[in-house]
Coordinates of C-alpha atoms in Angstrom, one line a residue:
M1 CA 0.0 0.1 0.0
T2 CA 1.0 3.5 -0.9
K3 CA 0.2 6.1 1.8
I4 CA 0.0 9.5 0.9
D5 CA 1.7 12.1 3.2
L6 CA -0.9 15.1 3.8
D7 CA 0.9 17.0 6.3
E8 CA 2.3 19.6 3.7
L9 CA -1.0 20.0 2.2
L10 CA -3.5 20.4 5.0
Y11 CA -2.5 23.7 6.3
K12 CA -2.9 25.1 3.1
V13 CA -6.5 24.0 2.3
E14 CA -9.8 25.9 3.5
K15 CA -11.3 22.9 5.5
P16 CA -8.6 20.4 6.4
A17 CA -11.3 18.1 8.3
R18 CA -12.7 17.2 4.8
Y19 CA -9.5 14.9 4.1
I20 CA -8.3 13.7 7.4
G21 CA -10.7 10.9 8.3
N22 CA -10.3 9.2 11.7
E23 CA -13.8 10.7 12.6
L24 CA -15.9 9.0 15.5
N25 CA -17.2 5.6 14.2
S26 CA -14.9 5.6 11.2
V27 CA -13.6 2.1 10.6
K28 CA -9.8 1.0 10.6
K29 CA -8.8 -2.5 9.4
D30 CA -5.4 -4.0 8.7
L31 CA -5.1 -4.2 4.9
N32 CA -3.0 -7.5 5.4
Q33 CA -6.0 -9.0 6.8
V34 CA -8.8 -8.0 3.9
D35 CA -9.3 -9.4 0.5
I36 CA -11.3 -6.7 -1.0
R37 CA -10.7 -2.9 -1.1
F38 CA -14.1 -0.8 -2.0
G39 CA -14.0 2.7 -2.2
F40 CA -17.6 4.4 -1.7
A41 CA -17.3 7.5 -3.9
F42 CA -19.7 10.3 -3.4
P43 CA -19.1 12.7 -6.3
D44 CA -19.4 16.0 -4.4
V45 CA -17.6 17.7 -1.5
Y46 CA -17.3 16.0 1.9
E47 CA -20.0 18.0 3.5
V48 CA -22.7 17.0 1.0
G49 CA -21.6 13.4 0.7
M50 CA -21.4 12.8 4.5
S51 CA -25.2 13.8 4.5
H52 CA -26.1 11.0 2.5
L53 CA -27.8 8.0 4.5
G54 CA -27.1 5.5 1.7
M55 CA -23.3 6.1 2.2
H56 CA -23.6 5.4 5.9
I57 CA -25.6 2.1 5.2
L58 CA -23.3 0.4 2.7
Y59 CA -20.1 1.6 4.5
N60 CA -21.1 -0.1 7.7
L61 CA -22.5 -3.1 5.7
L62 CA -19.5 -3.7 3.9
N63 CA -17.0 -3.1 6.9
N64 CA -19.1 -5.5 9.0
Q65 CA -17.6 -8.3 6.5
N66 CA -14.1 -9.3 7.9
E67 CA -12.5 -9.8 4.5
I68 CA -14.0 -6.4 2.9
Y69 CA -12.6 -2.9 3.7
C70 CA -15.0 0.0 2.4
E71 CA -13.1 3.4 2.4
R72 CA -14.5 6.9 1.5
I73 CA -13.9 9.1 -1.5
F74 CA -15.1 12.6 -2.1
S75 CA -14.5 15.2 -4.5
P76 CA -11.6 17.5 -3.3
W77 CA -12.5 21.3 -3.3
A78 CA -10.8 23.4 -5.8
D79 CA -7.8 24.3 -3.4
M80 CA -6.9 20.7 -2.6
E81 CA -7.5 19.6 -6.2
G82 CA -4.9 22.4 -6.9
L83 CA -2.4 21.1 -4.5
L84 CA -2.8 17.5 -5.7
K85 CA -1.9 18.4 -9.2
E86 CA 1.0 20.7 -8.3
K87 CA 2.5 17.9 -6.0
E88 CA 1.6 15.1 -8.6
M89 CA -0.3 13.3 -6.0
P90 CA -3.2 11.0 -6.7
L91 CA -6.7 11.3 -4.9
F92 CA -6.6 9.4 -1.9
T93 CA -9.2 7.7 0.6
L94 CA -10.1 9.1 3.7
E95 CA -9.5 5.9 6.0
T96 CA -6.0 5.0 4.8
H97 CA -5.0 8.1 2.8
S98 CA -4.0 5.5 0.0
P99 CA -4.2 6.3 -4.0
I100 CA -7.7 5.2 -5.2
H101 CA -6.1 3.4 -8.0
E102 CA -5.0 0.6 -5.4
L103 CA -8.7 -0.3 -4.7
D104 CA -10.5 -3.3 -6.3
F105 CA -13.8 -1.4 -6.7
I106 CA -14.8 2.3 -6.7
G107 CA -18.6 2.5 -6.0
F108 CA -20.3 5.8 -7.2
T109 CA -23.5 6.9 -5.9
L110 CA -25.6 8.6 -8.7
Q111 CA -28.0 11.1 -6.7
Y112 CA -27.8 14.0 -9.2
E113 CA -27.1 14.1 -13.0
L114 CA -25.0 17.3 -12.7
S115 CA -22.6 15.4 -10.4
Y116 CA -21.5 13.2 -13.6
S117 CA -18.6 15.3 -14.5
N118 CA -17.3 14.8 -10.8
I119 CA -17.1 11.2 -11.4
L120 CA -14.7 11.9 -14.3
N121 CA -12.7 14.2 -12.3
I122 CA -12.4 11.8 -9.4
L123 CA -11.1 9.0 -11.9
A124 CA -8.8 11.5 -13.5
L125 CA -7.3 12.8 -10.3
G126 CA -6.9 8.9 -9.1
N127 CA -5.0 8.4 -12.5
I128 CA -7.8 5.8 -13.5
P129 CA -8.9 5.8 -17.3
L130 CA -12.2 7.4 -17.9
R131 CA -13.5 4.9 -20.4
S132 CA -14.4 1.5 -19.4
N133 CA -12.7 -0.2 -22.5
E134 CA -9.4 1.7 -21.7
R135 CA -9.1 0.2 -18.3
G136 CA -6.7 -2.8 -17.6
M137 CA -6.6 -5.6 -15.2
E138 CA -4.9 -3.3 -12.5
D139 CA -7.5 -0.7 -12.5
P140 CA -10.4 -0.7 -10.0
I141 CA -13.7 -2.0 -11.5
I142 CA -15.9 1.1 -11.5
I143 CA -19.5 0.4 -10.3
A144 CA -22.7 2.7 -9.7
G145 CA -26.1 2.9 -8.4
G146 CA -28.7 5.3 -6.9
P147 CA -31.9 6.8 -8.5
C148 CA -30.1 8.4 -11.6
A149 CA -28.8 4.5 -12.6
Y150 CA -32.2 4.1 -13.8
N151 CA -31.2 5.8 -16.8
P152 CA -27.5 4.5 -16.9
E153 CA -27.2 5.2 -20.6
P154 CA -25.3 8.7 -20.5
I155 CA -22.5 7.2 -18.4
A156 CA -22.6 3.7 -20.0
D157 CA -19.2 4.0 -21.6
I158 CA -17.8 5.0 -18.3
V159 CA -19.2 2.6 -15.6
D160 CA -18.2 -1.0 -15.6
I161 CA -21.3 -2.3 -13.5
F162 CA -24.7 -0.9 -12.6
V163 CA -26.6 -1.8 -9.6
L164 CA -30.2 -1.4 -10.0
G165 CA -32.5 -1.2 -6.9
E166 CA -31.5 -1.6 -3.5
A167 CA -28.0 -2.5 -3.1
E168 CA -27.8 -3.9 0.5
E169 CA -28.2 -7.6 -0.9
V170 CA -26.9 -7.2 -4.4
I171 CA -23.4 -6.0 -3.3
L172 CA -22.6 -8.7 -1.2
E173 CA -23.5 -11.3 -3.8
L174 CA -21.4 -9.4 -6.2
L175 CA -18.6 -9.2 -3.9
D176 CA -18.7 -12.9 -3.4
K177 CA -18.3 -13.6 -6.8
Y178 CA -15.4 -11.2 -7.0
K179 CA -13.6 -13.2 -4.4
L180 CA -13.9 -16.4 -6.3
W181 CA -12.7 -14.5 -9.5
K182 CA -9.8 -12.6 -8.0
H183 CA -7.4 -15.3 -7.3
S184 CA -8.6 -17.3 -10.4
G185 CA -6.0 -15.7 -12.9
R186 CA -8.8 -15.1 -15.5
N187 CA -9.8 -11.9 -17.1
K188 CA -12.1 -9.1 -16.1
K189 CA -14.6 -10.1 -18.9
D190 CA -15.0 -13.6 -17.1
F191 CA -15.7 -11.9 -13.9
Y192 CA -18.4 -9.8 -15.7
H193 CA -20.0 -12.8 -17.3
S194 CA -20.2 -14.5 -13.8
I195 CA -22.3 -11.6 -12.4
A196 CA -24.4 -10.8 -15.3
G197 CA -27.3 -13.1 -14.4
I198 CA -27.7 -11.5 -10.9
K199 CA -30.9 -9.5 -10.5
G200 CA -30.2 -6.0 -10.2
V201 CA -26.9 -6.2 -12.3
Y202 CA -26.4 -4.3 -15.5
I203 CA -23.3 -4.4 -17.5
P204 CA -23.3 -1.8 -20.4
S205 CA -20.5 -3.2 -22.5
F206 CA -22.5 -6.7 -22.9
Y207 CA -25.2 -4.4 -25.1
R208 CA -25.2 -2.6 -28.4
V209 CA -27.4 0.5 -29.0
E210 CA -28.8 0.9 -32.5
Y211 CA -30.5 4.2 -33.7
H212 CA -32.8 5.4 -36.5
E213 CA -31.5 8.1 -38.9
N214 CA -33.6 10.8 -37.1
G215 CA -31.4 10.2 -33.8
T216 CA -34.1 8.1 -31.7
L217 CA -33.4 4.5 -30.6
D218 CA -34.1 1.6 -32.8
A219 CA -32.7 -1.5 -30.9
F220 CA -31.0 -2.5 -27.7
V221 CA -29.1 -5.7 -28.5
P222 CA -27.6 -8.3 -25.9
L223 CA -24.3 -9.2 -27.0
S224 CA -23.7 -12.2 -24.8
D225 CA -26.2 -15.2 -24.0
N226 CA -26.2 -14.5 -20.3
A227 CA -27.1 -10.8 -20.7
P228 CA -30.7 -10.5 -20.0
N229 CA -33.1 -8.6 -22.4
K230 CA -34.4 -6.6 -19.3
I231 CA -32.8 -5.9 -16.1
S232 CA -34.8 -5.8 -13.0
K233 CA -34.4 -3.7 -10.0
R234 CA -33.4 -5.4 -6.9
I235 CA -36.0 -5.0 -4.2
I236 CA -35.8 -5.8 -0.2
K237 CA -39.1 -7.0 1.0
N238 CA -38.9 -6.7 4.7
L239 CA -37.2 -3.7 6.2
D240 CA -37.1 -5.3 9.5
D241 CA -34.8 -7.7 8.2
V242 CA -32.4 -5.8 6.2
Y243 CA -29.1 -4.4 7.6
F244 CA -29.1 -0.7 9.1
P245 CA -26.2 0.6 10.9
E246 CA -26.6 1.4 14.6
K247 CA -23.8 3.8 14.6
V248 CA -22.6 6.2 11.8
I249 CA -19.5 8.2 11.3
V250 CA -19.7 11.7 13.1
P251 CA -18.0 14.4 11.1
F252 CA -15.6 16.8 12.6
I253 CA -17.1 19.7 10.9
D254 CA -20.7 20.9 10.1
V255 CA -22.3 18.9 7.2
V256 CA -25.5 19.7 5.3
H257 CA -27.6 17.4 7.5
N258 CA -25.8 17.4 10.9
R259 CA -28.0 15.1 12.6
A260 CA -29.0 11.4 13.2
M261 CA -31.1 9.5 10.6
V262 CA -33.6 6.3 10.9
E263 CA -35.2 5.2 7.7
I264 CA -38.7 4.5 8.6
F265 CA -40.1 3.4 5.2
R266 CA -39.3 3.1 1.6
G267 CA -41.4 3.8 -1.5
C268 CA -44.4 6.0 -1.5
T269 CA -48.2 5.4 -2.7
R270 CA -49.2 8.8 -3.4
G271 CA -48.4 8.7 -7.0
C272 CA -47.2 12.2 -7.7
R273 CA -46.8 12.3 -11.6
F274 CA -43.5 14.3 -11.6
C275 CA -42.0 12.3 -8.9
Q276 CA -39.4 9.5 -10.1
A277 CA -38.7 8.3 -6.6
G278 CA -42.5 7.7 -6.0
M279 CA -42.3 5.3 -8.8
I280 CA -38.8 3.6 -8.8
Y281 CA -39.0 2.9 -5.0
R282 CA -42.3 1.2 -5.0
P283 CA -43.8 -0.7 -3.2
V284 CA -44.1 0.9 0.2
R285 CA -42.2 -1.3 2.8
E286 CA -42.4 0.2 6.5
R287 CA -40.0 -0.7 9.2
S288 CA -41.7 -1.6 12.4
V289 CA -42.2 0.9 15.1
D290 CA -40.3 -1.1 17.7
K291 CA -37.5 -1.7 15.1
V292 CA -37.2 2.1 14.7
K293 CA -37.3 2.7 18.3
D294 CA -34.1 0.1 18.6
L295 CA -32.3 2.0 15.9
A296 CA -33.0 5.3 17.3
H297 CA -31.7 4.4 20.6
E298 CA -28.5 3.0 19.4
I299 CA -27.7 5.7 16.8
I300 CA -28.3 8.5 19.4
N301 CA -26.1 6.8 22.0
N302 CA -23.3 6.0 19.6
T303 CA -23.2 9.4 17.9
G304 CA -24.2 12.0 20.4
Y305 CA -26.3 13.8 17.8
E306 CA -28.9 16.4 19.3
E307 CA -31.4 15.9 16.3
L308 CA -33.0 12.8 14.9
S309 CA -34.4 12.8 11.4
L310 CA -37.0 10.1 10.5
S311 CA -36.2 9.6 6.9
S312 CA -38.6 8.6 4.0
L313 CA -40.4 10.0 1.0
S314 CA -43.4 11.0 2.9
T315 CA -42.7 10.7 6.6
S316 CA -46.4 11.7 7.7
D317 CA -47.8 8.7 5.9
Y318 CA -46.0 6.3 8.2
S319 CA -48.7 4.2 10.0
G320 CA -47.1 4.3 13.4
L321 CA -45.9 8.0 13.3
N322 CA -47.9 9.3 16.2
D323 CA -46.8 6.4 18.8
L324 CA -43.4 6.7 17.4
I325 CA -43.3 10.5 18.0
R326 CA -44.6 10.4 21.5
H327 CA -41.9 7.6 22.4
L328 CA -39.1 9.5 21.1
I329 CA -40.2 12.6 22.9
D330 CA -40.7 11.1 26.2
K331 CA -37.4 9.1 26.0
Y332 CA -35.1 11.9 24.6
G333 CA -37.2 15.1 25.5
E334 CA -35.0 15.7 28.5
Q335 CA -31.6 15.3 26.6
K336 CA -32.9 18.0 24.2
V337 CA -32.6 15.7 21.3
G338 CA -35.1 17.3 18.8
L339 CA -37.1 15.8 15.9
S340 CA -36.8 16.3 12.0
L341 CA -39.7 15.1 10.1
P342 CA -38.8 15.7 6.3
S343 CA -41.3 15.5 3.5
L344 CA -44.4 16.4 5.5
R345 CA -47.8 16.4 3.5
L346 CA -50.1 19.4 4.3
D347 CA -53.2 16.9 4.3
S348 CA -51.8 14.8 7.1
F349 CA -49.9 17.3 9.1
T350 CA -52.0 17.6 12.1
L351 CA -52.0 20.2 15.0
Q352 CA -51.4 17.3 17.4
L353 CA -48.1 16.7 15.5
I354 CA -47.0 20.0 15.5
E355 CA -47.7 20.2 19.2
E356 CA -45.6 17.2 19.9
I357 CA -42.6 18.2 17.8
Q358 CA -42.4 21.6 19.1
K359 CA -42.1 20.8 22.7
I360 CA -38.3 19.9 22.2
R361 CA -37.0 22.5 19.6
K362 CA -38.8 24.8 17.2
T363 CA -37.3 24.8 13.7
G364 CA -38.6 26.2 10.3
L365 CA -41.5 24.5 8.6
T366 CA -41.2 23.4 5.2
F367 CA -44.1 22.1 2.7
A368 CA -44.3 21.6 -0.9
P369 CA -47.7 22.4 -2.5
E370 CA -45.7 22.1 -5.9
A371 CA -48.4 24.2 -7.9
G372 CA -50.3 27.3 -7.2
T373 CA -53.6 26.3 -8.4
Q374 CA -55.9 23.3 -7.7
R375 CA -56.3 22.6 -11.2
L376 CA -52.4 22.0 -11.6
R377 CA -52.1 20.2 -8.3
D378 CA -54.6 17.7 -9.9
V379 CA -52.6 17.5 -13.0
I380 CA -49.4 16.6 -11.1
N381 CA -51.8 14.3 -8.8
K382 CA -50.5 16.2 -5.7
G383 CA -53.9 15.7 -3.9
V384 CA -53.7 18.8 -1.4
T385 CA -55.8 21.8 -1.5
E386 CA -55.5 25.4 -0.5
E387 CA -57.6 24.6 2.7
D388 CA -55.0 22.0 3.7
L389 CA -52.1 24.7 3.4
I390 CA -54.0 27.6 5.1
Q391 CA -55.2 25.2 8.0
A392 CA -51.7 24.0 8.6
M393 CA -50.3 27.3 8.5
E394 CA -52.9 28.7 11.0
N395 CA -51.9 25.8 13.5
A396 CA -48.2 26.6 13.0
F397 CA -48.4 30.3 13.8
S398 CA -50.7 29.6 16.7
L399 CA -48.1 27.7 18.2
G400 CA -45.4 30.1 17.6
W401 CA -43.6 29.3 14.5
N402 CA -42.7 32.0 12.0
N403 CA -40.4 30.7 9.5
V404 CA -42.1 28.9 6.7
K405 CA -40.8 27.6 3.3
L406 CA -43.1 26.6 0.7
Y407 CA -41.7 24.7 -2.4
F408 CA -43.3 24.8 -6.0
M409 CA -42.2 23.9 -9.5
I410 CA -42.4 25.9 -12.6
G411 CA -42.7 24.8 -16.1
L412 CA -45.1 21.8 -15.2
P413 CA -47.1 20.4 -18.1
T414 CA -50.3 22.4 -19.1
E415 CA -48.9 25.3 -16.8
T416 CA -50.2 28.7 -17.5
Y417 CA -49.6 32.1 -16.1
E418 CA -52.8 31.6 -14.1
D419 CA -51.1 29.0 -12.3
L420 CA -48.1 31.3 -11.5
D421 CA -50.6 33.6 -10.1
G422 CA -51.6 31.1 -8.0
I423 CA -48.2 30.8 -6.3
V424 CA -48.4 34.6 -5.6
D425 CA -52.1 34.3 -4.1
L426 CA -51.1 31.4 -1.9
A427 CA -48.0 33.3 -0.8
H428 CA -50.2 36.3 0.5
K429 CA -52.9 34.2 2.2
V430 CA -50.2 32.5 4.1
V431 CA -49.1 36.2 5.2
E432 CA -52.7 37.1 5.9
T433 CA -53.2 34.0 7.8
Y434 CA -50.3 34.9 10.1
Y435 CA -51.7 38.3 10.9
K436 CA -55.2 36.9 11.7
V437 CA -53.7 34.8 14.4
P438 CA -53.9 36.8 17.8
K439 CA -50.8 38.6 18.8
E440 CA -50.4 36.9 22.1
K441 CA -50.4 33.4 20.1
R442 CA -48.0 34.1 17.4
N443 CA -44.1 35.0 17.4
K444 CA -42.8 38.4 16.0
G445 CA -41.1 38.6 12.8
L446 CA -42.8 36.5 10.0
N447 CA -40.6 35.0 7.1
V448 CA -42.0 33.2 4.2
T449 CA -39.8 31.8 1.6
I450 CA -41.2 30.9 -1.7
S451 CA -38.8 28.5 -3.6
T452 CA -39.4 27.4 -7.2
S453 CA -37.5 24.7 -9.0
S454 CA -37.9 24.2 -12.7
F455 CA -39.6 20.9 -13.6
V456 CA -37.4 18.2 -15.3
P457 CA -39.0 15.2 -16.8
K458 CA -37.5 12.0 -15.4
P459 CA -37.4 8.4 -16.5
F460 CA -40.2 6.1 -15.2
T461 CA -42.6 8.9 -14.4
P462 CA -46.0 9.4 -16.1
F463 CA -44.1 12.8 -17.6
Q464 CA -41.4 11.1 -19.1
W465 CA -42.7 11.9 -22.4
E466 CA -43.1 15.6 -21.9
A467 CA -41.1 18.5 -23.2
Q468 CA -39.1 20.5 -20.7
D469 CA -39.6 24.3 -20.8
S470 CA -36.9 26.3 -22.5
I471 CA -34.2 28.3 -20.3
E472 CA -35.9 31.5 -21.9
T473 CA -39.2 30.5 -20.8
L474 CA -38.3 29.4 -17.4
R475 CA -36.4 32.6 -17.0
E476 CA -39.4 34.7 -18.0
K477 CA -41.7 32.9 -15.6
Q478 CA -38.9 33.6 -12.7
I479 CA -39.0 37.2 -13.4
Y480 CA -42.8 37.5 -13.7
L481 CA -42.8 35.8 -10.0
K482 CA -40.0 37.9 -8.6
G483 CA -42.2 41.0 -9.7
K484 CA -45.1 40.0 -8.0
L485 CA -43.7 38.5 -4.9
R486 CA -42.4 41.7 -3.6
H487 CA -43.3 41.8 0.2
K488 CA -41.5 42.5 3.4
N489 CA -42.3 39.2 4.7
I490 CA -41.8 37.2 1.4
K491 CA -38.5 36.1 0.0
Y492 CA -38.3 34.6 -3.3
S493 CA -35.8 32.1 -4.3
Y494 CA -35.3 29.9 -7.7
H495 CA -33.2 27.5 -9.3
H496 CA -30.9 28.4 -12.2
T497 CA -32.4 27.7 -15.6
E498 CA -29.3 26.6 -17.2
T499 CA -28.6 23.9 -14.9
S500 CA -32.1 22.6 -14.9
F501 CA -31.6 22.5 -18.6
L502 CA -28.5 20.4 -18.3
E503 CA -30.2 18.2 -15.7
G504 CA -33.0 17.7 -18.2
V505 CA -30.6 16.7 -20.9
F506 CA -28.7 14.1 -19.0
A507 CA -31.9 12.7 -17.3
R508 CA -33.4 11.7 -20.6
G509 CA -30.2 11.2 -22.5
D510 CA -28.6 8.2 -24.4
R511 CA -24.9 6.6 -24.9
K512 CA -24.0 9.5 -27.3
L513 CA -23.7 11.8 -24.1
G514 CA -21.0 10.0 -22.9
E515 CA -18.4 11.7 -25.1
V516 CA -20.1 15.1 -24.6
L517 CA -19.5 14.6 -20.9
I518 CA -15.9 13.8 -21.4
K519 CA -15.4 16.8 -23.7
A520 CA -16.9 19.0 -21.2
W521 CA -15.0 17.7 -18.4
E522 CA -11.9 18.3 -20.7
N523 CA -13.1 22.1 -21.0
G524 CA -13.0 22.3 -17.3
C525 CA -16.4 21.4 -16.2
K526 CA -16.8 19.9 -12.8
F527 CA -19.0 20.8 -9.7
D528 CA -21.9 21.7 -12.1
G529 CA -24.4 21.8 -9.5
W530 CA -22.5 24.8 -7.8
H531 CA -23.4 27.9 -9.5
D532 CA -20.1 29.4 -8.9
F533 CA -18.5 26.4 -10.7
F534 CA -21.0 25.9 -13.5
K535 CA -19.7 26.7 -17.1
Y536 CA -22.6 26.8 -19.3
D537 CA -20.7 28.1 -22.3
Q538 CA -18.3 25.2 -22.0
W539 CA -20.9 22.6 -22.0
M540 CA -22.6 24.1 -25.0
K541 CA -19.2 24.1 -26.8
A542 CA -18.8 20.4 -25.9
F543 CA -22.2 19.5 -27.5
E544 CA -21.3 21.6 -30.5
D545 CA -17.7 19.9 -30.9
C546 CA -19.6 16.2 -30.6
N547 CA -22.2 17.6 -33.1
I548 CA -25.3 16.8 -30.7
D549 CA -28.2 19.0 -30.1
P550 CA -29.0 19.1 -26.3
H551 CA -32.7 20.3 -27.1
F552 CA -33.2 16.8 -28.7
Y553 CA -33.0 15.5 -25.3
A554 CA -34.6 18.2 -23.0
S555 CA -37.0 20.2 -25.2
R556 CA -38.7 17.4 -27.3
K557 CA -42.1 15.8 -26.6
R558 CA -41.7 12.0 -27.3
S559 CA -44.4 9.8 -28.6
Y560 CA -45.6 6.7 -26.6
E561 CA -44.3 4.6 -29.4
E562 CA -40.7 5.8 -29.4
M563 CA -38.1 3.5 -27.6
L564 CA -36.6 5.6 -24.7
P565 CA -32.9 4.9 -23.6
W566 CA -34.1 3.1 -20.4
E567 CA -36.4 0.6 -22.0
H568 CA -34.3 -2.3 -21.1
I569 CA -34.7 -1.3 -17.4
E570 CA -37.5 -3.0 -15.5
I571 CA -38.7 -1.3 -12.4
G572 CA -42.2 -3.3 -11.8
I573 CA -44.3 -0.2 -13.0
T574 CA -45.6 -0.9 -16.3
K575 CA -45.4 1.4 -19.4
Q576 CA -49.2 0.9 -19.6
Y577 CA -49.8 2.6 -16.4
L578 CA -47.4 5.4 -16.9
K579 CA -49.3 6.3 -20.1
K580 CA -52.7 5.9 -18.5
E581 CA -51.2 8.5 -15.6
N582 CA -50.1 11.0 -18.4
E583 CA -53.3 10.8 -20.1
R584 CA -55.4 11.6 -16.6
A585 CA -52.7 14.3 -16.0
Q586 CA -54.1 15.9 -19.3
E587 CA -57.6 15.9 -18.2
A588 CA -56.6 16.9 -14.5
V589 CA -58.0 13.9 -13.0
L590 CA -56.7 12.5 -9.8
T591 CA -55.7 9.0 -9.0
H592 CA -56.2 7.9 -5.4
D593 CA -53.6 6.8 -2.8
C594 CA -53.1 3.2 -3.6
R595 CA -53.2 2.4 0.1
T596 CA -56.8 2.6 -0.2
S597 CA -57.0 0.2 -3.1
C598 CA -54.8 -1.0 -5.9
T599 CA -54.3 1.5 -8.8
G600 CA -52.9 -1.1 -11.1
C601 CA -49.3 0.3 -11.3
G602 CA -48.1 -3.5 -11.8
I603 CA -45.5 -3.8 -8.9
N604 CA -47.6 -6.6 -7.5
Q605 CA -46.8 -8.6 -10.4
G606 CA -43.2 -10.3 -9.9
F607 CA -42.1 -7.6 -7.5
I608 CA -43.7 -8.7 -4.2
G609 CA -43.5 -6.6 -0.9
G610 CA -45.1 -3.8 1.2
V611 CA -48.8 -3.1 0.9
C612 CA -48.9 -5.0 -2.3

C-alpha cells in the first residue's frame, strides 16, 4: 500500500477536516487481513456526501464483513485539487490515505445528473482511465447505483457495472463472486460474465445500441447469451430484516444534514406524476415501530447527535408515526434531542403532531404544495388543497412558528400564467393567515420563503414523454414571479435555468452523451451543481464539438411509440400504467392513494412486498 503524506497539504486548504478521516465511528482495518478493498465515492464535496444516508448504510454493511474494507472518497474542493496536481499526488481515500487506483472497486452513488462531471474528475485525479474499454486488469472496477442509475445510458461507456435497485443484498452477492474470481487468474470479462445473471446487475458493455436516422433509438441488443433482455431492479421485501447501521460516522465539521437519521419506510403510494422516487422505489415497505425505536436508541447513544431525522419519501404517511413521536419525545426530550420530519404532507399535518414536535425544539417548517392552483395540483396528482395549506399554517402560527418555506415547481405540463398567479396568491394568503392569528399566540417577525425549482421530466414517471420548458421560458416565469412576490415578509428564491436544462438533457439522455460529458470535463466542467463552478458556455461548446443538439433530449416531446433509452430497465411499474397516468394528467383527473385500493401500477406482478 502507498500512503500519501498529507502534512504539507492540510495547512494550505480551507477545511482540512474534509480529508483527514479518523472521525468517531470511522472504521480502521489491517489491509493485510482484507481481501477486497472497496471505495465508496460520493461525487461531491465532503459536507454533501457525509449527509447521505445510503453512504452510511453501505459503508457499515461492507465493513461488517471481515474480508472487505470499505473506504470513503469525496470530490476534493478546488484548493485541494490544485495542490494534488501541483505536487503530482493522486486522489486518496479518507481511511488509509492511499491512492484510489489501488482499490478493487470504486462505487459511485448517482444522486444527481449534474454530478457526472465529478465522477470523471475523481477518476482522473486517481490516475484511472475514464472509459471502461481503456481500463486494464490493474485498474479498479467502476460500479454505480442510486436513482440516476435507472437511466444509466449517458455514462454507460464510463461505468463498468450498474446496480439497479436496493444494493444491500446485491453488493454482497457481487463481491462474493469477485472473491472467487480475484485469485483465479482469469480476465475481467470472465468476472462480468459470472455476475451478469444476478438480478439488479447491468453491464453496459454486454449490449449494443442501434439508432434510427432521426437519432431516436431503434434497438437494444444483448451481445452475450447470459445478458438478460430486461434488467430488473432489486428489491428488499422486509425492512426489519435488512441491515441498518446502529452507529454512523460523526464528522468533525458541520455537514449539510448534521443529525442522526433512521429510515422509517421506503416507497410512496401517493403517485405524484412528476416524482421519479415515488415510482422507482415502489412498493411501500415500512420498518416496524419497535425496530425504529431500537435503531434510534442505538444511533443517538453512539453518535451524541442532538437531532434525529425520521427519513422517508413522505414521513407523515408512516402508519405508526404518532406512537413513534410520543415515544421519542418521552425518551429523549430531557436530553434535548430534537426531531426532524422531512417530507411532510399538508393534508396529514395535524395540530397534534406540531404540538408534540415543538415541545423540544422549534425549527422552520417546510411544505411542498408544488403548484399554485388546484387544477395544476390535480394535473400532477398532488392531492392537497389550498384549505390544507391554510389550516396547517394557522395551526403552526398559533403555536409560535414564524419561519415557513413553501416549495413549488414551474414549467409543469399544462402550466399557464394563471398557475403562476396562484403561487403569488397562496404566498399572500399565508401572510394574511399569520396576521389573523391573535398577537399573544404568534411569534414576531414572519418569514415566508417561496422557492421554485424548474420541472425536469424524469424516466419512469408519467411525465417522461413531456417536453421541458426552454431556458428562456423558465427565466421569463421567474422574472414574472419575482415582480409579483415583492413583500416585506416574503422572500423568493429559484433554481438557475441553465443547470435545470442540463439536468433535463442527462436525465433522458442516451449513450451519445458520454463523449459530450468527457469533452465538457476536458473543457474544465466540474461541480456543475454549484453555481460558482457551472460553465454553461463550455457545456454548449462540448455539445457543438460532438455535433449533438442538447434540445433533442430536453425540449422534445416524445411519442408513446418511441423507444426510450431506459426501456431495457424493469422497475415493476408498467409502461401502460405510466401512459394512463399521463393521459389522466392532461385531463386533470386525480388518481387515489394506492393504500386505499390498488391502482394497477404493476408492481405486485413479480415484485412482491409492502402494501401489495
